[in-house]
CSV table of C-alpha atoms in Angstrom, one decimal:
chain,number,residue,atom,x,y,z
A,1,MET,CA,-8.8,-10.9,-6.3
A,2,SER,CA,-12.3,-11.0,-4.3
A,3,ASP,CA,-11.4,-13.2,-1.5
A,4,ILE,CA,-8.0,-11.2,-1.3
A,5,LEU,CA,-10.4,-8.0,-0.1
A,6,GLN,CA,-12.6,-10.1,1.8
A,7,GLY,CA,-9.8,-10.9,4.0
A,8,ASN,CA,-8.8,-7.6,4.1
A,9,TYR,CA,-11.5,-5.0,3.7
A,10,MET,CA,-8.6,-2.2,4.1
A,11,LEU,CA,-7.8,-3.0,0.6
A,12,LEU,CA,-10.1,-1.8,-1.0
A,13,LEU,CA,-8.6,1.4,-1.3
A,14,MET,CA,-6.1,-0.4,-3.1
A,15,LEU,CA,-8.6,-0.3,-6.3
A,16,GLY,CA,-9.2,3.6,-6.4
A,17,ARG,CA,-5.2,4.0,-6.8
A,18,PHE,CA,-4.5,1.4,-9.3
A,19,GLY,CA,-7.3,2.2,-11.0
A,20,ILE,CA,-9.2,-0.9,-10.6
A,21,PRO,CA,-12.8,-1.0,-11.3
A,22,LEU,CA,-15.5,-3.4,-8.3
A,23,GLY,CA,-17.4,-6.3,-10.7
A,24,PHE,CA,-13.5,-8.4,-11.2
A,25,GLY,CA,-16.4,-12.3,-10.6
A,26,GLU,CA,-13.9,-14.5,-9.4
A,27,LYS,CA,-11.2,-13.7,-11.4
A,28,THR,CA,-7.7,-13.5,-10.2
A,29,VAL,CA,-5.5,-10.5,-9.3
A,30,GLU,CA,-3.2,-11.3,-12.2
A,31,GLU,CA,-6.2,-11.5,-14.7
A,32,VAL,CA,-7.6,-8.2,-12.7
A,33,CYS,CA,-4.2,-6.2,-13.2
A,34,GLN,CA,-3.6,-7.0,-16.8
A,35,GLU,CA,-7.2,-6.6,-17.7
A,36,ASN,CA,-6.2,-2.9,-16.1
A,37,GLY,CA,-2.9,-2.6,-17.6
A,38,VAL,CA,-2.1,-2.6,-13.6
A,39,ASP,CA,1.7,-4.5,-12.8
A,40,THR,CA,0.9,-7.9,-11.2
A,41,ASP,CA,4.2,-7.4,-9.1
A,42,THR,CA,3.7,-4.5,-7.7
A,43,PHE,CA,-0.1,-4.9,-7.3
A,44,LEU,CA,0.7,-7.8,-4.2
A,45,ALA,CA,3.8,-5.7,-3.2
A,46,VAL,CA,1.8,-2.8,-2.2
A,47,ALA,CA,-1.1,-5.9,-0.8
A,48,ASN,CA,1.5,-7.5,1.4
A,49,PHE,CA,3.0,-4.2,2.7
A,50,ASN,CA,-0.7,-3.2,3.8
A,51,ASN,CA,-1.3,-5.7,5.0
A,52,GLY,CA,2.0,-6.5,6.6
A,53,GLY,CA,4.2,-3.6,6.5
A,54,SER,CA,7.9,-3.2,5.0
A,55,ASP,CA,9.0,-7.1,6.1
A,56,ALA,CA,5.7,-9.0,3.6
A,57,ALA,CA,6.6,-7.3,0.9
A,58,GLU,CA,10.0,-7.5,0.7
A,59,PRO,CA,9.7,-10.7,-2.1
A,60,PHE,CA,8.0,-8.1,-4.8
A,61,ARG,CA,10.3,-4.9,-3.7
A,62,GLU,CA,12.8,-5.9,-6.6
A,63,LYS,CA,9.8,-6.8,-9.0
A,64,THR,CA,8.0,-3.8,-8.5
A,65,SER,CA,7.5,-1.2,-11.0
A,66,VAL,CA,8.7,1.8,-10.6
A,67,ARG,CA,6.2,3.3,-13.3
A,68,SER,CA,3.3,1.4,-11.3
A,69,LEU,CA,3.7,2.6,-8.6
A,70,ILE,CA,4.1,6.3,-8.9
A,71,THR,CA,0.8,6.0,-10.3
A,72,TYR,CA,-0.9,4.2,-7.0
A,73,LEU,CA,0.8,7.6,-6.0
A,74,GLU,CA,-0.3,9.9,-7.2
A,75,ASN,CA,-3.8,8.8,-7.4
A,76,THR,CA,-3.5,8.9,-3.3
A,77,HIS,CA,-2.5,12.2,-3.1
A,78,THR,CA,-5.7,12.7,-5.5
A,79,TYR,CA,-8.0,10.4,-3.2
A,80,PHE,CA,-6.9,12.5,0.4
A,81,LEU,CA,-6.5,15.6,-1.3
A,82,ASP,CA,-9.7,15.4,-3.1
A,83,PHE,CA,-11.9,13.5,-1.0
A,84,LEU,CA,-11.1,12.3,2.4
A,85,LEU,CA,-10.1,15.9,2.9
A,86,PRO,CA,-12.3,17.7,1.9
A,87,GLN,CA,-15.2,15.5,3.1
A,88,ILE,CA,-14.4,15.5,6.7
A,89,ARG,CA,-14.1,19.1,6.3
A,90,ARG,CA,-17.5,19.3,5.7
A,91,LYS,CA,-18.1,17.1,8.5
A,92,LEU,CA,-16.8,19.7,10.7
A,93,LEU,CA,-18.9,22.2,9.2
A,94,ALA,CA,-22.0,20.5,9.5
A,95,ALA,CA,-20.9,18.8,13.0
A,96,ILE,CA,-19.8,22.2,15.1
A,97,ASP,CA,-21.8,24.6,17.0
A,98,THR,CA,-19.3,27.5,16.0
A,99,VAL,CA,-21.5,30.1,18.3
A,100,ALA,CA,-21.9,27.6,20.7
A,101,GLY,CA,-18.5,26.4,20.5
A,102,GLY,CA,-17.1,29.8,21.0
A,103,LYS,CA,-13.2,30.1,20.6
A,104,VAL,CA,-12.6,25.6,20.9
A,105,ALA,CA,-15.0,25.8,17.3
A,106,PHE,CA,-13.1,27.9,15.4
A,107,LEU,CA,-9.8,26.3,16.5
A,108,ILE,CA,-10.7,23.1,14.9
A,109,LEU,CA,-11.7,24.7,11.8
A,110,ARG,CA,-8.2,26.1,12.0
A,111,PHE,CA,-6.3,23.5,12.4
A,112,PHE,CA,-7.6,22.1,10.5
A,113,ASP,CA,-7.3,23.9,7.5
A,114,ASP,CA,-3.6,24.5,8.7
A,115,TYR,CA,-3.6,20.5,8.6
A,116,GLN,CA,-4.8,20.8,5.3
A,117,ALA,CA,-3.4,23.1,4.1
A,118,GLU,CA,0.7,21.2,4.6
A,119,VAL,CA,-0.5,18.3,3.1
A,120,ARG,CA,-1.7,20.4,0.2
A,121,LYS,CA,1.9,21.3,-0.1
A,122,HIS,CA,3.9,18.3,1.2
A,123,MET,CA,1.9,16.4,-1.8
A,124,ALA,CA,2.4,19.4,-4.5
A,125,TYR,CA,6.1,18.5,-4.3
A,126,GLU,CA,6.0,14.9,-5.1
A,127,ASN,CA,4.1,15.6,-8.1
A,128,SER,CA,6.3,18.8,-9.3
A,129,LYS,CA,9.7,17.0,-7.8
A,130,THR,CA,10.0,13.8,-7.4
A,131,PHE,CA,7.5,12.2,-10.0
A,132,PRO,CA,8.9,13.9,-12.8
A,133,TYR,CA,12.2,13.2,-11.5
A,134,VAL,CA,11.7,9.7,-11.2
A,135,ARG,CA,9.3,9.5,-14.1
A,136,ALA,CA,12.7,11.4,-16.3
A,137,LEU,CA,15.0,7.9,-14.5
A,138,LEU,CA,12.4,5.5,-16.4
A,139,GLU,CA,13.5,7.4,-19.6
A,140,GLY,CA,17.4,6.5,-19.1
A,141,LYS,CA,17.3,10.5,-18.2
A,142,ARG,CA,19.4,11.9,-14.8
A,143,THR,CA,18.8,14.8,-12.5
A,144,GLU,CA,22.8,16.1,-11.6
A,145,ASN,CA,21.5,18.0,-8.7
A,146,TYR,CA,18.2,16.4,-7.5
A,147,SER,CA,18.1,12.4,-6.1
A,148,ILE,CA,15.4,10.3,-4.2
A,149,GLU,CA,18.5,10.4,-0.8
A,150,VAL,CA,17.4,14.6,-0.6
A,151,TYR,CA,13.8,13.6,-1.1
A,152,SER,CA,13.3,10.6,1.5
A,153,ARG,CA,16.0,13.6,4.0
A,154,GLY,CA,13.1,15.6,3.4
A,155,HIS,CA,10.3,13.7,3.9
A,156,ALA,CA,8.4,14.7,7.2
A,157,ALA,CA,6.1,12.9,8.6
A,158,VAL,CA,2.6,15.2,8.1
A,159,GLU,CA,0.3,12.8,10.0
A,160,ARG,CA,1.3,13.8,13.1
A,161,LYS,CA,-1.1,17.1,13.4
A,162,LEU,CA,-4.3,14.6,13.2
A,163,GLY,CA,-3.6,13.6,17.1
A,164,GLU,CA,-3.5,17.3,18.2
A,165,LEU,CA,-6.9,18.0,16.7
A,166,LYS,CA,-8.2,14.5,17.9
A,167,ALA,CA,-7.3,15.7,21.8
A,168,ILE,CA,-8.9,18.9,20.3
A,169,ILE,CA,-12.4,17.4,19.6
A,170,ILE,CA,-12.2,15.1,22.2
A,171,LYS,CA,-10.6,16.9,25.7
A,172,TYR,CA,-12.6,20.3,25.1
A,173,TYR,CA,-15.3,20.6,23.0
A,174,HIS,CA,-18.4,20.2,24.3
A,175,GLY,CA,-20.2,23.0,22.8
A,176,GLY,CA,-23.4,21.1,20.9
A,177,GLY,CA,-24.2,20.5,17.4
A,178,ASP,CA,-24.2,17.3,15.5
A,179,ALA,CA,-22.9,14.7,17.8
A,180,ASN,CA,-23.2,12.0,14.8
A,181,GLN,CA,-21.9,13.9,12.3
A,182,LEU,CA,-18.5,14.8,14.7
A,183,LEU,CA,-18.6,11.4,15.7
A,184,SER,CA,-18.0,10.5,12.2
A,185,ALA,CA,-16.1,13.1,11.0
A,186,LEU,CA,-13.7,12.3,14.2
A,187,LEU,CA,-14.1,8.2,12.5
A,188,ASP,CA,-13.0,9.5,9.4
A,189,ILE,CA,-9.8,11.6,11.1
A,190,PHE,CA,-8.7,8.2,13.1
A,191,LEU,CA,-9.1,6.5,9.3
A,192,CYS,CA,-7.0,9.1,7.7
A,193,GLU,CA,-4.2,9.3,10.5
A,194,THR,CA,-3.4,5.5,9.7
A,195,ASP,CA,-4.0,5.8,6.0
A,196,LEU,CA,-1.6,9.2,6.1
A,197,HIS,CA,0.8,7.3,7.8
A,198,GLN,CA,0.7,3.8,5.9
A,199,HIS,CA,1.6,5.7,2.8
A,200,GLU,CA,3.9,8.0,4.0
A,201,GLN,CA,5.3,4.5,5.7
A,202,MET,CA,5.1,2.8,2.1
A,203,GLU,CA,7.0,5.6,0.5
A,204,ASP,CA,9.6,5.5,2.7
A,205,HIS,CA,10.1,1.6,2.7
A,206,LEU,CA,8.6,0.8,-1.1
A,207,PHE,CA,9.6,3.8,-2.8
A,208,VAL,CA,12.3,5.0,-2.2
A,209,PRO,CA,14.3,1.1,-2.0
A,210,ALA,CA,12.6,1.0,-6.1
A,211,VAL,CA,13.7,4.0,-7.3
A,212,LYS,CA,17.7,3.7,-5.7
A,213,LEU,CA,17.6,0.4,-7.5
A,214,LEU,CA,16.8,2.8,-10.6
A,215,GLU,CA,19.3,5.2,-10.5
A,216,GLU,CA,21.3,2.5,-10.0
A,217,ARG,CA,20.3,1.4,-13.3
A,218,VAL,CA,20.3,4.7,-15.0
A,219,GLU,CA,23.8,5.2,-13.5
A,220,CYS,CA,24.5,1.7,-15.3
A,221,GLY,CA,23.1,2.1,-18.7
A,222,GLN,CA,20.0,0.6,-17.9
A,223,THR,CA,16.3,1.4,-17.6
A,224,GLU,CA,12.9,-1.0,-16.2
A,225,PRO,CA,11.3,-2.1,-18.5
A,226,HIS,CA,8.2,-0.7,-20.0
A,227,PRO,CA,4.9,-1.8,-18.8
A,228,ASP,CA,3.8,-3.2,-22.5
A,229,VAL,CA,6.8,-5.3,-21.7
A,230,ALA,CA,6.5,-8.9,-21.1
A,231,ARG,CA,8.3,-9.2,-17.4
A,232,PRO,CA,9.9,-13.3,-17.2
A,233,LYS,CA,8.2,-14.9,-14.9
A,234,ASP,CA,9.2,-17.4,-11.9
A,235,ASP,CA,9.4,-21.2,-12.4
A,236,ALA,CA,6.3,-22.4,-13.0
A,237,LEU,CA,6.0,-24.6,-9.5
A,238,SER,CA,5.2,-28.8,-10.0
A,239,GLU,CA,2.2,-29.5,-9.2
A,240,ARG,CA,3.4,-31.6,-5.9
A,241,GLU,CA,4.7,-27.8,-4.6
A,242,LYS,CA,1.4,-26.2,-5.4
A,243,ASP,CA,-0.2,-29.3,-3.2
A,244,ILE,CA,2.7,-28.1,-0.6
A,245,VAL,CA,2.0,-24.5,-0.4
A,246,ARG,CA,-2.3,-25.0,-0.3
A,247,CYS,CA,-1.6,-26.8,3.2
A,248,ILE,CA,1.1,-24.3,4.6
A,249,VAL,CA,-2.1,-21.5,4.0
A,250,ARG,CA,-4.5,-24.5,5.6
A,251,GLY,CA,-1.5,-23.6,8.8
A,252,LEU,CA,-0.6,-27.1,8.8
A,253,THR,CA,2.9,-28.2,9.9
A,254,ASN,CA,5.7,-29.5,8.1
A,255,LYS,CA,4.4,-32.8,10.1
A,256,GLU,CA,0.9,-32.4,9.2
A,257,VAL,CA,1.8,-31.7,5.7
A,258,ALA,CA,4.3,-35.5,5.4
A,259,GLU,CA,1.5,-36.9,6.5
A,260,GLU,CA,-1.2,-36.0,4.4
A,261,LEU,CA,0.3,-35.4,1.5
A,262,PHE,CA,1.9,-39.2,1.8
A,263,ILE,CA,5.8,-38.1,2.3
A,264,SER,CA,9.0,-37.4,4.6
A,265,VAL,CA,9.3,-34.7,7.2
A,266,ASN,CA,12.4,-34.0,4.7
A,267,THR,CA,10.9,-34.4,1.3
A,268,VAL,CA,8.2,-31.2,2.5
A,269,ILE,CA,11.6,-29.4,3.8
A,270,THR,CA,13.4,-29.6,0.1
A,271,HIS,CA,10.0,-28.5,-1.4
A,272,ARG,CA,9.6,-25.2,0.9
A,273,LYS,CA,13.2,-24.8,0.3
A,274,ASN,CA,12.8,-25.0,-3.7
A,275,ILE,CA,9.5,-22.9,-3.9
A,276,ALA,CA,11.1,-20.0,-1.4
A,277,ARG,CA,13.3,-19.8,-4.1
A,278,LYS,CA,11.5,-20.0,-7.0
A,279,LEU,CA,8.9,-17.5,-5.2
A,280,SER,CA,11.3,-15.5,-3.2
A,281,ILE,CA,8.2,-15.7,-0.8
A,282,HIS,CA,9.7,-17.2,2.8
A,283,SER,CA,6.6,-15.8,5.2
A,284,VAL,CA,3.7,-17.9,5.1
A,285,ALA,CA,2.2,-14.8,5.1
A,286,GLY,CA,3.5,-13.8,1.3
A,287,LEU,CA,2.9,-17.3,0.4
A,288,THR,CA,-0.9,-16.8,1.4
A,289,ILE,CA,-1.0,-13.5,-0.7
A,290,TYR,CA,0.1,-15.3,-3.5
A,291,ALA,CA,-1.7,-18.5,-3.1
A,292,ILE,CA,-5.0,-17.1,-3.2
A,293,ALA,CA,-3.6,-14.6,-6.0
A,294,GLY,CA,-3.2,-17.2,-8.3
A,295,GLY,CA,-5.8,-19.1,-7.4
A,296,LEU,CA,-4.8,-22.5,-5.5
A,297,VAL,CA,-6.7,-21.4,-2.5
A,298,SER,CA,-10.2,-19.2,-1.6
A,299,LEU,CA,-10.4,-18.1,1.2
A,300,ASP,CA,-12.7,-20.6,3.3
A,301,ASP,CA,-9.2,-22.5,3.1
A,302,ILE,CA,-7.0,-20.3,4.8
A,303,LYS,CA,-6.5,-20.5,8.9
A,304,MET,CA,-7.0,-16.7,10.3
């Protein structure tokens, strides 16, 4: 777990949203997830999505626990509404001189307040309508007048206005105040815009498809297993296949793998096909996350 987070520090945000505390030592992702009641496949799906987008999360999509994903998304809403957006407003208030800044200063604060209200309304709808609907699906109950498709069609991007706010501050505000606080607030706005965009992309390309699969299962009389019910494990990799994975994530070509392990290139290709079949992972990025999570390699072993 430590190696994954040091490889991309932005993944630190995932910990709070999954409810995972720091201080996990040298434990693997699976060990940390199990200790904290987090579905490992869902954690890996989100990590891959944050690291490489929808394609990187594809191998884990059908294994994703909708129950765990809802918890993650709800905690993300709490992070934005109760921490990040109020923090940005406090910094703006401390930084902007409402006297010297005149109308532009008031415009910035009003613009941000309007934006914050829009985000709150958007997330309140998901918390009060979408998530309860999905939780009912998890219990095998289908609401007739609602579907995830309805949610998807009305899922407007809420991060766009931040681009306008950035432009107003950068281009038109010159009314004095605390320059360092203003730059800090501006940096938070940039980070918030990126984070919100990724959040919406995850909802569209990970959450919505997972719920559609759940809807189909409910129509057939099936439900998602409770997180306390053990999920079937992937076929275990052989020691030779693990050697192949270690070589791949180090950046070796098929020829170089063959030379290092004293086997033929055709044998390497066959092993890679078997690995892809067993793990449902077809990209080097996905194998890298798998290898680090499973303790097959450390961050120092990987060719960055």
